[in-house]
mmCIF file of C-alpha atoms in Angstrom:
data_model
loop_
_atom_site.group_PDB
_atom_site.id
_atom_site.type_symbol
_atom_site.label_atom_id
_atom_site.label_comp_id
_atom_site.label_asym_id
_atom_site.label_seq_id
_atom_site.Cartn_x
_atom_site.Cartn_y
_atom_site.Cartn_z
ATOM 1 C CA UNK S 12 -27.646 1.056 -8.955
ATOM 2 C CA UNK S 13 -25.925 3.598 -6.711
ATOM 3 C CA UNK S 14 -25.224 0.927 -4.112
ATOM 4 C CA UNK S 15 -23.717 -1.294 -6.830
ATOM 5 C CA UNK S 16 -21.399 1.468 -7.951
ATOM 6 C CA UNK S 17 -20.426 2.139 -4.340
ATOM 7 C CA UNK S 18 -19.459 -1.439 -3.513
ATOM 8 C CA UNK S 19 -17.847 -2.165 -6.892
ATOM 9 C CA UNK S 20 -15.759 0.997 -6.789
ATOM 10 C CA UNK S 21 -14.811 0.402 -3.168
ATOM 11 C CA UNK S 22 -13.683 -3.139 -4.025
ATOM 12 C CA UNK S 23 -11.441 -1.856 -6.818
ATOM 13 C CA UNK S 24 -9.819 0.895 -4.745
ATOM 14 C CA UNK S 25 -9.353 -1.036 -1.506
ATOM 15 C CA UNK S 26 -8.356 -4.189 -3.365
ATOM 16 C CA UNK S 27 -5.550 -2.229 -5.012
ATOM 17 C CA UNK S 28 -4.360 -0.918 -1.651
ATOM 18 C CA UNK S 29 -4.466 -4.241 0.183
ATOM 19 C CA UNK S 30 -2.773 -6.132 -2.641
ATOM 20 C CA UNK S 31 -0.222 -3.742 -3.968
ATOM 21 C CA UNK S 32 0.584 -0.711 -1.861
ATOM 22 C CA UNK S 33 -0.110 -1.017 1.802
ATOM 23 C CA UNK S 34 2.305 1.728 2.666
ATOM 24 C CA UNK S 35 0.180 4.255 0.877
ATOM 25 C CA UNK S 36 -2.963 3.646 2.940
ATOM 26 C CA UNK S 37 -2.211 6.365 5.504
ATOM 27 C CA UNK S 38 -1.562 8.905 2.736
ATOM 28 C CA UNK S 39 -4.585 7.773 0.680
ATOM 29 C CA UNK S 40 -6.763 8.315 3.766
ATOM 30 C CA UNK S 41 -5.850 12.016 3.675
ATOM 31 C CA UNK S 42 -7.116 12.356 0.095
ATOM 32 C CA UNK S 43 -10.871 12.878 -0.182
ATOM 33 C CA UNK S 44 -12.753 11.161 -3.028
ATOM 34 C CA UNK S 45 -11.828 13.370 -5.955
ATOM 35 C CA UNK S 46 -10.888 13.607 -9.617
ATOM 36 C CA UNK S 47 -7.259 14.381 -8.829
ATOM 37 C CA UNK S 48 -4.897 14.635 -5.897
ATOM 38 C CA UNK S 49 -1.244 14.900 -4.881
ATOM 39 C CA UNK S 50 0.432 14.285 -1.515
ATOM 40 C CA UNK S 51 3.842 15.922 -0.991
ATOM 41 C CA UNK S 52 5.256 14.420 2.201
ATOM 42 C CA UNK S 53 8.301 13.792 4.332
ATOM 43 C CA UNK S 54 8.705 10.600 6.387
ATOM 44 C CA UNK S 55 11.486 9.615 8.766
ATOM 45 C CA UNK S 56 12.384 6.858 11.255
ATOM 46 C CA UNK S 57 15.078 6.828 13.953
ATOM 47 C CA UNK S 58 16.066 3.624 15.755
ATOM 48 C CA UNK S 59 17.374 3.709 19.332
ATOM 49 C CA UNK S 60 19.482 0.642 18.553
ATOM 50 C CA UNK S 61 20.663 0.490 14.918
ATOM 51 C CA UNK S 62 19.191 -2.564 13.169
ATOM 52 C CA UNK S 63 21.865 -4.903 11.834
ATOM 53 C CA UNK S 64 21.696 -5.616 8.105
ATOM 54 C CA UNK S 65 24.120 -7.026 5.517
ATOM 55 C CA UNK S 66 25.480 -3.611 4.465
ATOM 56 C CA UNK S 67 25.624 -2.225 8.028
ATOM 57 C CA UNK S 68 23.325 -1.303 10.914
ATOM 58 C CA UNK S 69 20.424 0.996 9.951
ATOM 59 C CA UNK S 70 20.061 3.938 12.356
ATOM 60 C CA UNK S 71 17.878 6.341 10.341
ATOM 61 C CA UNK S 72 15.618 6.254 7.285
ATOM 62 C CA UNK S 73 14.183 9.287 5.465
ATOM 63 C CA UNK S 74 12.060 9.862 2.392
ATOM 64 C CA UNK S 75 10.702 12.835 0.454
ATOM 65 C CA UNK S 76 7.882 11.715 -1.806
ATOM 66 C CA UNK S 77 5.169 12.980 -4.121
ATOM 67 C CA UNK S 78 2.474 10.352 -4.774
ATOM 68 C CA UNK S 79 -0.244 11.519 -7.174
ATOM 69 C CA UNK S 80 -3.402 10.257 -8.793
ATOM 70 C CA UNK S 81 -5.868 11.496 -11.403
ATOM 71 C CA UNK S 82 -9.245 10.227 -12.577
ATOM 72 C CA UNK S 83 -11.270 11.249 -15.605
ATOM 73 C CA UNK S 84 -14.186 9.975 -17.664
ATOM 74 C CA UNK S 85 -13.562 8.884 -21.236
ATOM 75 C CA UNK S 86 -17.337 8.363 -21.677
ATOM 76 C CA UNK S 87 -20.320 8.787 -19.379
ATOM 77 C CA UNK S 88 -19.625 5.377 -17.800
ATOM 78 C CA UNK S 89 -15.980 4.524 -18.472
ATOM 79 C CA UNK S 90 -13.324 5.923 -16.129
ATOM 80 C CA UNK S 91 -9.526 6.080 -16.364
ATOM 81 C CA UNK S 92 -7.332 6.244 -13.244
ATOM 82 C CA UNK S 93 -3.657 7.259 -13.298
ATOM 83 C CA UNK S 94 -1.286 7.013 -10.340
ATOM 84 C CA UNK S 95 2.429 7.197 -9.674
ATOM 85 C CA UNK S 96 5.050 8.837 -7.488
ATOM 86 C CA UNK S 97 8.436 10.528 -7.341
ATOM 87 C CA UNK S 98 10.656 10.029 -4.334
ATOM 88 C CA UNK S 99 14.094 10.543 -2.815
ATOM 89 C CA UNK S 100 15.136 8.199 0.003
ATOM 90 C CA UNK S 101 18.172 7.932 2.260
ATOM 91 C CA UNK S 102 19.411 5.341 4.764
ATOM 92 C CA UNK S 103 22.082 6.003 7.387
ATOM 93 C CA UNK S 104 24.272 3.006 8.206
ATOM 94 C CA UNK S 105 26.557 2.509 11.200
ATOM 95 C CA UNK S 106 29.483 0.100 10.914
ATOM 96 C CA UNK S 107 32.593 -0.111 13.099
ATOM 97 C CA UNK S 108 32.030 3.356 14.570
ATOM 98 C CA UNK S 109 31.755 4.979 11.135
ATOM 99 C CA UNK S 110 28.550 6.246 9.534
ATOM 100 C CA UNK S 111 27.537 6.229 5.882
ATOM 101 C CA UNK S 112 24.459 7.664 4.173
ATOM 102 C CA UNK S 113 23.108 5.905 1.068
ATOM 103 C CA UNK S 114 20.562 7.539 -1.244
ATOM 104 C CA UNK S 115 18.140 6.542 -3.987
ATOM 105 C CA UNK S 116 15.970 8.882 -6.071
ATOM 106 C CA UNK S 117 13.683 8.524 -9.053
ATOM 107 C CA UNK S 118 10.217 7.936 -10.429
ATOM 108 C CA UNK S 119 7.883 5.021 -9.922
ATOM 109 C CA UNK S 120 6.150 3.299 -12.797
ATOM 110 C CA UNK S 121 2.880 4.822 -13.993
ATOM 111 C CA UNK S 122 -0.185 2.732 -13.197
ATOM 112 C CA UNK S 123 -3.140 3.164 -15.574
ATOM 113 C CA UNK S 124 -6.563 1.576 -14.997
ATOM 114 C CA UNK S 125 -9.719 1.624 -17.133
ATOM 115 C CA UNK S 126 -13.065 0.531 -15.697
ATOM 116 C CA UNK S 127 -16.675 0.525 -16.841
ATOM 117 C CA UNK S 128 -19.818 -1.606 -17.344
ATOM 118 C CA UNK S 129 -19.908 -4.351 -19.987
ATOM 119 C CA UNK S 130 -23.163 -6.224 -19.242
ATOM 120 C CA UNK S 131 -25.770 -3.672 -18.355
ATOM 121 C CA UNK S 132 -24.986 -2.292 -14.922
ATOM 122 C CA UNK S 133 -24.454 -5.700 -13.310
ATOM 123 C CA UNK S 134 -20.902 -6.483 -14.487
ATOM 124 C CA UNK S 135 -17.956 -4.106 -14.667
ATOM 125 C CA UNK S 136 -14.614 -4.624 -16.365
ATOM 126 C CA UNK S 137 -11.345 -3.277 -15.001
ATOM 127 C CA UNK S 138 -8.146 -3.388 -17.061
ATOM 128 C CA UNK S 139 -4.835 -1.997 -15.862
ATOM 129 C CA UNK S 140 -1.259 -1.673 -17.043
ATOM 130 C CA UNK S 141 1.951 -0.870 -15.207
ATOM 131 C CA UNK S 142 3.901 1.354 -17.611
ATOM 132 C CA UNK S 143 7.711 1.084 -17.134
ATOM 133 C CA UNK S 144 8.376 4.787 -16.586
ATOM 134 C CA UNK S 145 10.205 4.246 -13.290
ATOM 135 C CA UNK S 146 13.883 4.304 -12.428
ATOM 136 C CA UNK S 147 15.689 0.986 -12.961
ATOM 137 C CA UNK S 148 19.284 -0.267 -12.983
ATOM 138 C CA UNK S 149 19.866 0.504 -9.300
ATOM 139 C CA UNK S 150 23.405 0.472 -7.940
ATOM 140 C CA UNK S 151 24.410 -1.710 -4.990
ATOM 141 C CA UNK S 152 23.787 1.289 -2.703
ATOM 142 C CA UNK S 153 20.396 1.828 -4.312
ATOM 143 C CA UNK S 154 19.440 -1.792 -3.701
ATOM 144 C CA UNK S 155 20.386 -1.433 -0.030
ATOM 145 C CA UNK S 156 18.052 1.564 0.223
ATOM 146 C CA UNK S 157 15.299 -0.342 -1.595
ATOM 147 C CA UNK S 158 15.604 -3.312 0.769
ATOM 148 C CA UNK S 159 15.064 -0.873 3.666
ATOM 149 C CA UNK S 160 12.233 1.360 2.443
ATOM 150 C CA UNK S 161 10.273 -1.679 1.170
ATOM 151 C CA UNK S 162 10.000 -3.099 4.709
ATOM 152 C CA UNK S 163 6.291 -3.377 5.641
ATOM 153 C CA UNK S 164 7.200 -2.559 9.256
ATOM 154 C CA UNK S 165 8.258 0.984 8.258
ATOM 155 C CA UNK S 166 5.240 1.862 6.084
ATOM 156 C CA UNK S 167 7.342 4.211 3.954
ATOM 157 C CA UNK S 168 5.165 6.092 1.437
ATOM 158 C CA UNK S 169 6.961 4.825 -1.692
ATOM 159 C CA UNK S 170 8.463 1.341 -1.430
ATOM 160 C CA UNK S 171 9.679 0.803 -5.012
ATOM 161 C CA UNK S 172 10.672 2.635 -8.197
ATOM 162 C CA UNK S 173 10.814 0.968 -11.633
ATOM 163 C CA UNK S 174 9.365 -2.547 -11.739
ATOM 164 C CA UNK S 175 8.754 -3.146 -15.448
ATOM 165 C CA UNK S 176 5.703 -3.722 -17.602
ATOM 166 C CA UNK S 177 2.744 -5.544 -16.060
ATOM 167 C CA UNK S 178 -0.990 -5.833 -16.516
ATOM 168 C CA UNK S 179 -4.249 -6.749 -14.799
ATOM 169 C CA UNK S 180 -7.622 -7.787 -16.213
ATOM 170 C CA UNK S 181 -10.639 -8.374 -13.990
ATOM 171 C CA UNK S 182 -14.409 -8.463 -13.667
ATOM 172 C CA UNK S 183 -16.688 -7.347 -10.836
ATOM 173 C CA UNK S 184 -20.313 -8.500 -10.647
ATOM 174 C CA UNK S 185 -22.772 -7.172 -8.081
ATOM 175 C CA UNK S 186 -26.328 -7.652 -6.894
ATOM 176 C CA UNK S 187 -28.543 -6.527 -4.044
ATOM 177 C CA UNK S 188 -29.701 -8.872 -1.295
ATOM 178 C CA UNK S 189 -32.116 -7.113 1.017
ATOM 179 C CA UNK S 190 -30.291 -4.237 2.695
ATOM 180 C CA UNK S 191 -26.913 -5.463 1.452
ATOM 181 C CA UNK S 192 -25.113 -4.623 -1.778
ATOM 182 C CA UNK S 193 -22.886 -7.588 -2.636
ATOM 183 C CA UNK S 194 -20.114 -7.973 -5.182
ATOM 184 C CA UNK S 195 -17.684 -10.634 -6.328
ATOM 185 C CA UNK S 196 -14.618 -10.028 -8.439
ATOM 186 C CA UNK S 197 -11.814 -11.968 -10.087
ATOM 187 C CA UNK S 198 -8.670 -10.717 -11.798
ATOM 188 C CA UNK S 199 -5.527 -12.107 -13.412
ATOM 189 C CA UNK S 200 -2.282 -10.193 -13.058
ATOM 190 C CA UNK S 201 1.059 -10.271 -14.802
ATOM 191 C CA UNK S 202 3.046 -9.221 -11.754
ATOM 192 C CA UNK S 203 5.832 -6.703 -11.669
ATOM 193 C CA UNK S 204 6.352 -5.993 -7.963
ATOM 194 C CA UNK S 205 8.784 -6.726 -5.180
ATOM 195 C CA UNK S 206 7.437 -8.534 -2.129
ATOM 196 C CA UNK S 207 9.173 -8.857 1.260
ATOM 197 C CA UNK S 208 10.011 -12.448 0.273
ATOM 198 C CA UNK S 209 11.790 -11.275 -2.908
ATOM 199 C CA UNK S 210 13.985 -8.829 -1.016
ATOM 200 C CA UNK S 211 14.661 -11.192 1.897
ATOM 201 C CA UNK S 212 15.974 -13.836 -0.508
ATOM 202 C CA UNK S 213 18.670 -11.599 -1.983
ATOM 203 C CA UNK S 214 22.171 -12.646 -0.978
ATOM 204 C CA UNK S 215 23.440 -9.079 -0.923
ATOM 205 C CA UNK S 216 22.655 -5.565 -2.150
ATOM 206 C CA UNK S 217 22.689 -6.347 -5.908
ATOM 207 C CA UNK S 218 19.371 -7.618 -7.218
ATOM 208 C CA UNK S 219 19.708 -7.785 -11.000
ATOM 209 C CA UNK S 220 16.499 -9.370 -12.283
ATOM 210 C CA UNK S 221 13.146 -10.293 -10.805
ATOM 211 C CA UNK S 222 10.924 -12.496 -12.949
ATOM 212 C CA UNK S 223 7.687 -12.913 -11.007
ATOM 213 C CA UNK S 224 5.019 -15.384 -11.993
ATOM 214 C CA UNK S 225 1.436 -14.465 -12.707
ATOM 215 C CA UNK S 226 -1.168 -14.092 -9.967
ATOM 216 C CA UNK S 227 -4.889 -14.667 -9.551
ATOM 217 C CA UNK S 228 -7.006 -12.517 -7.216
ATOM 218 C CA UNK S 229 -10.517 -13.307 -5.971
ATOM 219 C CA UNK S 230 -12.505 -10.635 -4.130
ATOM 220 C CA UNK S 231 -15.750 -10.585 -2.151
ATOM 221 C CA UNK S 232 -17.291 -7.322 -0.988
ATOM 222 C CA UNK S 233 -20.409 -6.188 0.816
ATOM 223 C CA UNK S 234 -21.777 -2.882 2.043
ATOM 224 C CA UNK S 235 -24.944 -1.734 3.775
ATOM 225 C CA UNK S 236 -26.384 1.237 5.620
ATOM 226 C CA UNK S 237 -26.694 1.082 9.407
ATOM 227 C CA UNK S 238 -29.024 3.955 10.036
ATOM 228 C CA UNK S 239 -26.956 7.046 9.212
ATOM 229 C CA UNK S 240 -23.757 4.977 9.240
ATOM 230 C CA UNK S 241 -22.331 2.625 6.622
ATOM 231 C CA UNK S 242 -20.494 -0.686 6.939
ATOM 232 C CA UNK S 243 -18.266 -2.133 4.205
ATOM 233 C CA UNK S 244 -16.517 -5.515 4.217
ATOM 234 C CA UNK S 245 -13.922 -6.920 1.829
ATOM 235 C CA UNK S 246 -12.050 -10.229 1.508
ATOM 236 C CA UNK S 247 -9.251 -10.754 -1.043
ATOM 237 C CA UNK S 248 -7.534 -14.082 -1.792
ATOM 238 C CA UNK S 249 -4.322 -14.192 -3.860
ATOM 239 C CA UNK S 250 -2.595 -17.171 -5.515
ATOM 240 C CA UNK S 251 0.802 -17.024 -7.242
ATOM 241 C CA UNK S 252 2.880 -18.876 -9.804
ATOM 242 C CA UNK S 253 6.625 -19.531 -9.556
ATOM 243 C CA UNK S 254 9.019 -16.572 -9.225
ATOM 244 C CA UNK S 255 12.667 -16.438 -10.259
ATOM 245 C CA UNK S 256 15.170 -14.057 -8.713
ATOM 246 C CA UNK S 257 18.646 -13.502 -10.193
ATOM 247 C CA UNK S 258 21.214 -11.832 -7.947
ATOM 248 C CA UNK S 259 24.725 -10.721 -8.737
ATOM 249 C CA UNK S 260 27.260 -7.947 -8.386
ATOM 250 C CA UNK S 261 28.327 -6.131 -11.542
ATOM 251 C CA UNK S 262 30.141 -8.449 -13.948
ATOM 252 C CA UNK S 263 30.686 -11.112 -11.270
ATOM 253 C CA UNK S 264 28.843 -14.416 -10.953
ATOM 254 C CA UNK S 265 25.093 -14.467 -10.518
ATOM 255 C CA UNK S 266 22.785 -16.758 -8.586
ATOM 256 C CA UNK S 267 19.257 -17.818 -9.509
ATOM 257 C CA UNK S 268 16.630 -18.657 -6.922
ATOM 258 C CA UNK S 269 13.251 -20.184 -7.840
ATOM 259 C CA UNK S 270 10.361 -20.203 -5.389
ATOM 260 C CA UNK S 271 6.577 -19.903 -5.226
ATOM 261 C CA UNK S 272 4.820 -17.476 -2.934
ATOM 262 C CA UNK S 273 2.168 -19.053 -0.750
ATOM 263 C CA UNK S 274 -1.500 -18.045 -1.002
ATOM 264 C CA UNK S 275 -2.424 -14.832 0.751
ATOM 265 C CA UNK S 276 -5.747 -13.785 2.292
ATOM 266 C CA UNK S 277 -6.670 -10.232 3.306
ATOM 267 C CA UNK S 278 -9.810 -9.035 5.085
ATOM 268 C CA UNK S 279 -10.864 -5.438 5.642
ATOM 269 C CA UNK S 280 -13.780 -3.905 7.489
ATOM 270 C CA UNK S 281 -14.620 -0.215 7.324
ATOM 271 C CA UNK S 282 -17.299 1.679 9.242
ATOM 272 C CA UNK S 283 -18.267 5.228 8.292
ATOM 273 C CA UNK S 284 -20.081 6.893 11.170
ATOM 274 C CA UNK S 285 -22.229 10.025 11.270
ATOM 275 C CA UNK S 286 -21.227 11.935 14.404
ATOM 276 C CA UNK S 287 -22.607 15.335 15.429
ATOM 277 C CA UNK S 288 -20.001 18.012 14.828
ATOM 278 C CA UNK S 289 -17.913 15.825 12.521
ATOM 279 C CA UNK S 290 -17.666 16.384 8.773
ATOM 280 C CA UNK S 291 -16.682 12.745 8.356
ATOM 281 C CA UNK S 292 -15.452 9.964 10.615
ATOM 282 C CA UNK S 293 -14.718 6.275 10.356
ATOM 283 C CA UNK S 294 -12.675 3.338 11.501
ATOM 284 C CA UNK S 295 -11.107 0.352 9.768
ATOM 285 C CA UNK S 296 -9.598 -3.000 10.666
ATOM 286 C CA UNK S 297 -7.402 -4.947 8.235
ATOM 287 C CA UNK S 298 -5.925 -8.432 8.642
ATOM 288 C CA UNK S 299 -3.613 -10.124 6.142
ATOM 289 C CA UNK S 300 -2.193 -13.651 6.328
ATOM 290 C CA UNK S 301 0.762 -14.526 4.109
ATOM 291 C CA UNK S 302 1.252 -18.307 4.032
ATOM 292 C CA UNK S 303 4.786 -19.800 3.785
ATOM 293 C CA UNK S 304 6.441 -19.864 0.376
ATOM 294 C CA UNK S 305 7.889 -23.027 -1.165
ATOM 295 C CA UNK S 306 11.382 -23.485 -2.573
ATOM 296 C CA UNK S 307 12.397 -24.878 -5.970
ATOM 297 C CA UNK S 308 11.694 -28.438 -4.784
ATOM 298 C CA UNK S 309 8.177 -27.521 -3.635
ATOM 299 C CA UNK S 310 9.039 -27.792 0.079
ATOM 300 C CA UNK S 311 7.454 -25.237 2.389
ATOM 301 C CA UNK S 312 10.000 -22.881 3.997
ATOM 302 C CA UNK S 313 9.525 -22.732 7.758
ATOM 303 C CA UNK S 314 9.142 -19.249 9.218
ATOM 304 C CA UNK S 315 8.247 -17.595 5.909
ATOM 305 C CA UNK S 316 4.573 -17.026 6.726
ATOM 306 C CA UNK S 317 3.255 -14.045 8.647
ATOM 307 C CA UNK S 318 0.202 -12.137 9.818
ATOM 308 C CA UNK S 319 -0.367 -8.382 9.568
ATOM 309 C CA UNK S 320 -3.049 -6.607 11.629
ATOM 310 C CA UNK S 321 -3.779 -2.892 11.276
ATOM 311 C CA UNK S 322 -6.514 -0.702 12.804
ATOM 312 C CA UNK S 323 -7.211 2.992 12.377
ATOM 313 C CA UNK S 324 -9.698 5.767 13.093
ATOM 314 C CA UNK S 325 -9.690 9.005 11.114
ATOM 315 C CA UNK S 326 -12.111 11.900 11.382
ATOM 316 C CA UNK S 327 -12.575 15.479 10.242
ATOM 317 C CA UNK S 328 -14.178 17.567 12.987
ATOM 318 C CA UNK S 329 -16.020 20.655 11.795
ATOM 319 C CA UNK S 330 -19.104 21.921 10.014
ATOM 320 C CA UNK S 331 -20.114 21.354 6.425
ATOM 321 C CA UNK S 332 -17.987 24.283 5.246
ATOM 322 C CA UNK S 333 -14.851 26.116 6.311
ATOM 323 C CA UNK S 334 -11.695 24.866 8.028
ATOM 324 C CA UNK S 335 -11.859 21.676 10.064
ATOM 325 C CA UNK S 336 -9.643 19.668 12.412
ATOM 326 C CA UNK S 337 -8.228 16.279 11.311
ATOM 327 C CA UNK S 338 -7.714 13.696 14.063
ATOM 328 C CA UNK S 339 -6.574 10.106 13.719
ATOM 329 C CA UNK S 340 -5.166 7.178 15.659
ATOM 330 C CA UNK S 341 -3.779 3.894 14.386
ATOM 331 C CA UNK S 342 -2.088 0.709 15.566
ATOM 332 C CA UNK S 343 -0.508 -2.250 13.809
ATOM 333 C CA UNK S 344 1.061 -5.584 14.638
ATOM 334 C CA UNK S 345 3.113 -7.699 12.243
ATOM 335 C CA UNK S 346 4.384 -11.123 13.276
ATOM 336 C CA UNK S 347 7.247 -10.745 10.820
ATOM 337 C CA UNK S 348 8.939 -13.459 8.757
ATOM 338 C CA UNK S 349 11.241 -15.377 11.130
ATOM 339 C CA UNK S 350 13.133 -17.164 8.329
ATOM 340 C CA UNK S 351 15.104 -13.945 7.672
ATOM 341 C CA UNK S 352 16.820 -11.294 9.783
ATOM 342 C CA UNK S 353 16.418 -8.686 7.022
ATOM 343 C CA UNK S 354 14.422 -5.577 7.904
ATOM 344 C CA UNK S 355 11.804 -6.502 5.292
ATOM 345 C CA UNK S 356 10.874 -9.460 7.491
ATOM 346 C CA UNK S 357 10.868 -7.604 10.830
ATOM 347 C CA UNK S 358 8.125 -8.073 13.398
ATOM 348 C CA UNK S 359 6.646 -4.791 14.644
ATOM 349 C CA UNK S 360 4.212 -3.455 17.221
ATOM 350 C CA UNK S 361 3.375 0.190 16.557
ATOM 351 C CA UNK S 362 0.980 2.967 17.486
ATOM 352 C CA UNK S 363 0.449 6.290 15.756
ATOM 353 C CA UNK S 364 -1.474 9.542 16.027
ATOM 354 C CA UNK S 365 -2.400 12.096 13.367
ATOM 355 C CA UNK S 366 -3.415 15.740 13.751
ATOM 356 C CA UNK S 367 -3.986 18.306 11.036
ATOM 357 C CA UNK S 368 -6.278 20.789 9.307
ATOM 358 C CA UNK S 369 -8.625 20.577 6.343
ATOM 359 C CA UNK S 370 -8.775 23.844 4.386
ATOM 360 C CA UNK S 371 -11.363 24.033 1.582
ATOM 361 C CA UNK S 372 -10.413 26.586 -1.078
ATOM 362 C CA UNK S 373 -12.891 26.948 -3.903
ATOM 363 C CA UNK S 374 -12.885 23.818 -6.038
ATOM 364 C CA UNK S 375 -9.976 22.287 -4.140
ATOM 365 C CA UNK S 376 -9.257 21.112 -0.616
ATOM 366 C CA UNK S 377 -5.931 21.145 1.209
ATOM 367 C CA UNK S 378 -5.160 18.812 4.107
ATOM 368 C CA UNK S 379 -2.096 19.511 6.242
ATOM 369 C CA UNK S 380 -1.223 16.866 8.803
ATOM 370 C CA UNK S 381 1.493 15.385 10.989
ATOM 371 C CA UNK S 382 1.620 11.718 11.996
ATOM 372 C CA UNK S 383 3.827 10.500 14.832
ATOM 373 C CA UNK S 384 4.608 6.811 15.446
ATOM 374 C CA UNK S 385 6.282 4.757 18.146
ATOM 375 C CA UNK S 386 7.213 1.151 17.433
ATOM 376 C CA UNK S 387 9.152 -1.874 18.638
ATOM 377 C CA UNK S 388 11.028 -3.816 15.934
ATOM 378 C CA UNK S 389 12.431 -7.346 16.077
ATOM 379 C CA UNK S 390 14.389 -8.873 13.181
ATOM 380 C CA UNK S 391 15.538 -11.890 15.172
ATOM 381 C CA UNK S 392 19.090 -10.472 15.170
ATOM 382 C CA UNK S 393 18.219 -7.032 16.571
ATOM 383 C CA UNK S 394 15.496 -5.629 18.793
ATOM 384 C CA UNK S 395 15.023 -1.874 18.760
ATOM 385 C CA UNK S 396 12.516 0.845 19.566
ATOM 386 C CA UNK S 397 11.914 3.488 16.939
ATOM 387 C CA UNK S 398 10.140 6.806 16.487
ATOM 388 C CA UNK S 399 8.669 7.925 13.184
ATOM 389 C CA UNK S 400 7.307 11.222 11.897
ATOM 390 C CA UNK S 401 5.430 12.051 8.699
ATOM 391 C CA UNK S 402 4.569 15.562 7.503
ATOM 392 C CA UNK S 403 1.867 15.545 4.850
ATOM 393 C CA UNK S 404 0.304 18.169 2.567
ATOM 394 C CA UNK S 405 -2.539 16.684 0.507
ATOM 395 C CA UNK S 406 -4.042 18.683 -2.372
ATOM 396 C CA UNK S 407 -7.149 17.425 -4.168
ATOM 397 C CA UNK S 408 -10.246 18.425 -6.079
ATOM 398 C CA UNK S 409 -13.224 18.699 -3.738
ATOM 399 C CA UNK S 410 -15.872 15.985 -4.084
ATOM 400 C CA UNK S 411 -18.154 16.992 -6.946
ATOM 401 C CA UNK S 412 -15.696 19.543 -8.285
ATOM 402 C CA UNK S 413 -14.054 19.179 -11.702
#
């Protein structure tokens, strides 16, 4: 039973991260398993060679953000999760020797998820809604900022604001097979999210309406103990219906583009290791393949498929109680989407390092950390090296605390 809950819960959490918010993985890793948490943070990138875009060449990107989450039981077995974020982002553009700074601020939509058993302990239901609490009606400048911070290559903490109402309904069934706990899940989603393809297809900085099709997600998960360690594996396959994107500028003419995102497959492996002198430690490897999308005629668009590979190790060195040292290292490689020269389709090779402190304080825990990154970007039109810095303060209830 406990192994079922472990693998089913892990599938739900990691499936959400791999499918919907990859940029939040580094911040989520700093939050221990808890009933609530918030992560005030500052993230910035500087490019040695400004990256040419439609509105100008991007030299710097900054964001102040406050992602949060809360979890509570509505009964002994049914759990509600809430998550959202507030953010303020800025992009500095260089054009003809002049510089311009564009800004965008607001709230994200509120994501609500309910999960619990429906057939004994063998099958669990998860139902989620995306409540349209976020900022919408972005100006042309706001859309330029959005097209930048949503780039997977940058891993900005918050990549979107208001997206509109959406919903998800899924089932997870699990069983034990020897030393393995196995689970399979399926979910249907009414999508309300920008993808790199959506933003790359815009003809300028004025996206007016995104009407995404529905999506189907299939998930396979497995976990087992390896002595004092634990291995977890996850595979997620996504299929999409036709999307429609309407672009325009104010009261001027608009253009509609219809297309269908190609199937996507993500795989994630995570190993938690028990090391002497470490409070917790573990590594992960994630691989995602996004197949080419097809245009309105059904023809596959060359250069619109890509592969994303990310690896990380994070550990907390210290005893069972008291302050402890946080250490982490990560690397990622994205092939990019060659059909576009927009930053959202950029190829990237990057490495990063994290150092910080964990400070337990009664029923809460505080994690203070800094993450530095060095990366090489290639949009096809511009190649540039960049340095990134994130300053993070994570506050959460301690595991087992109310």
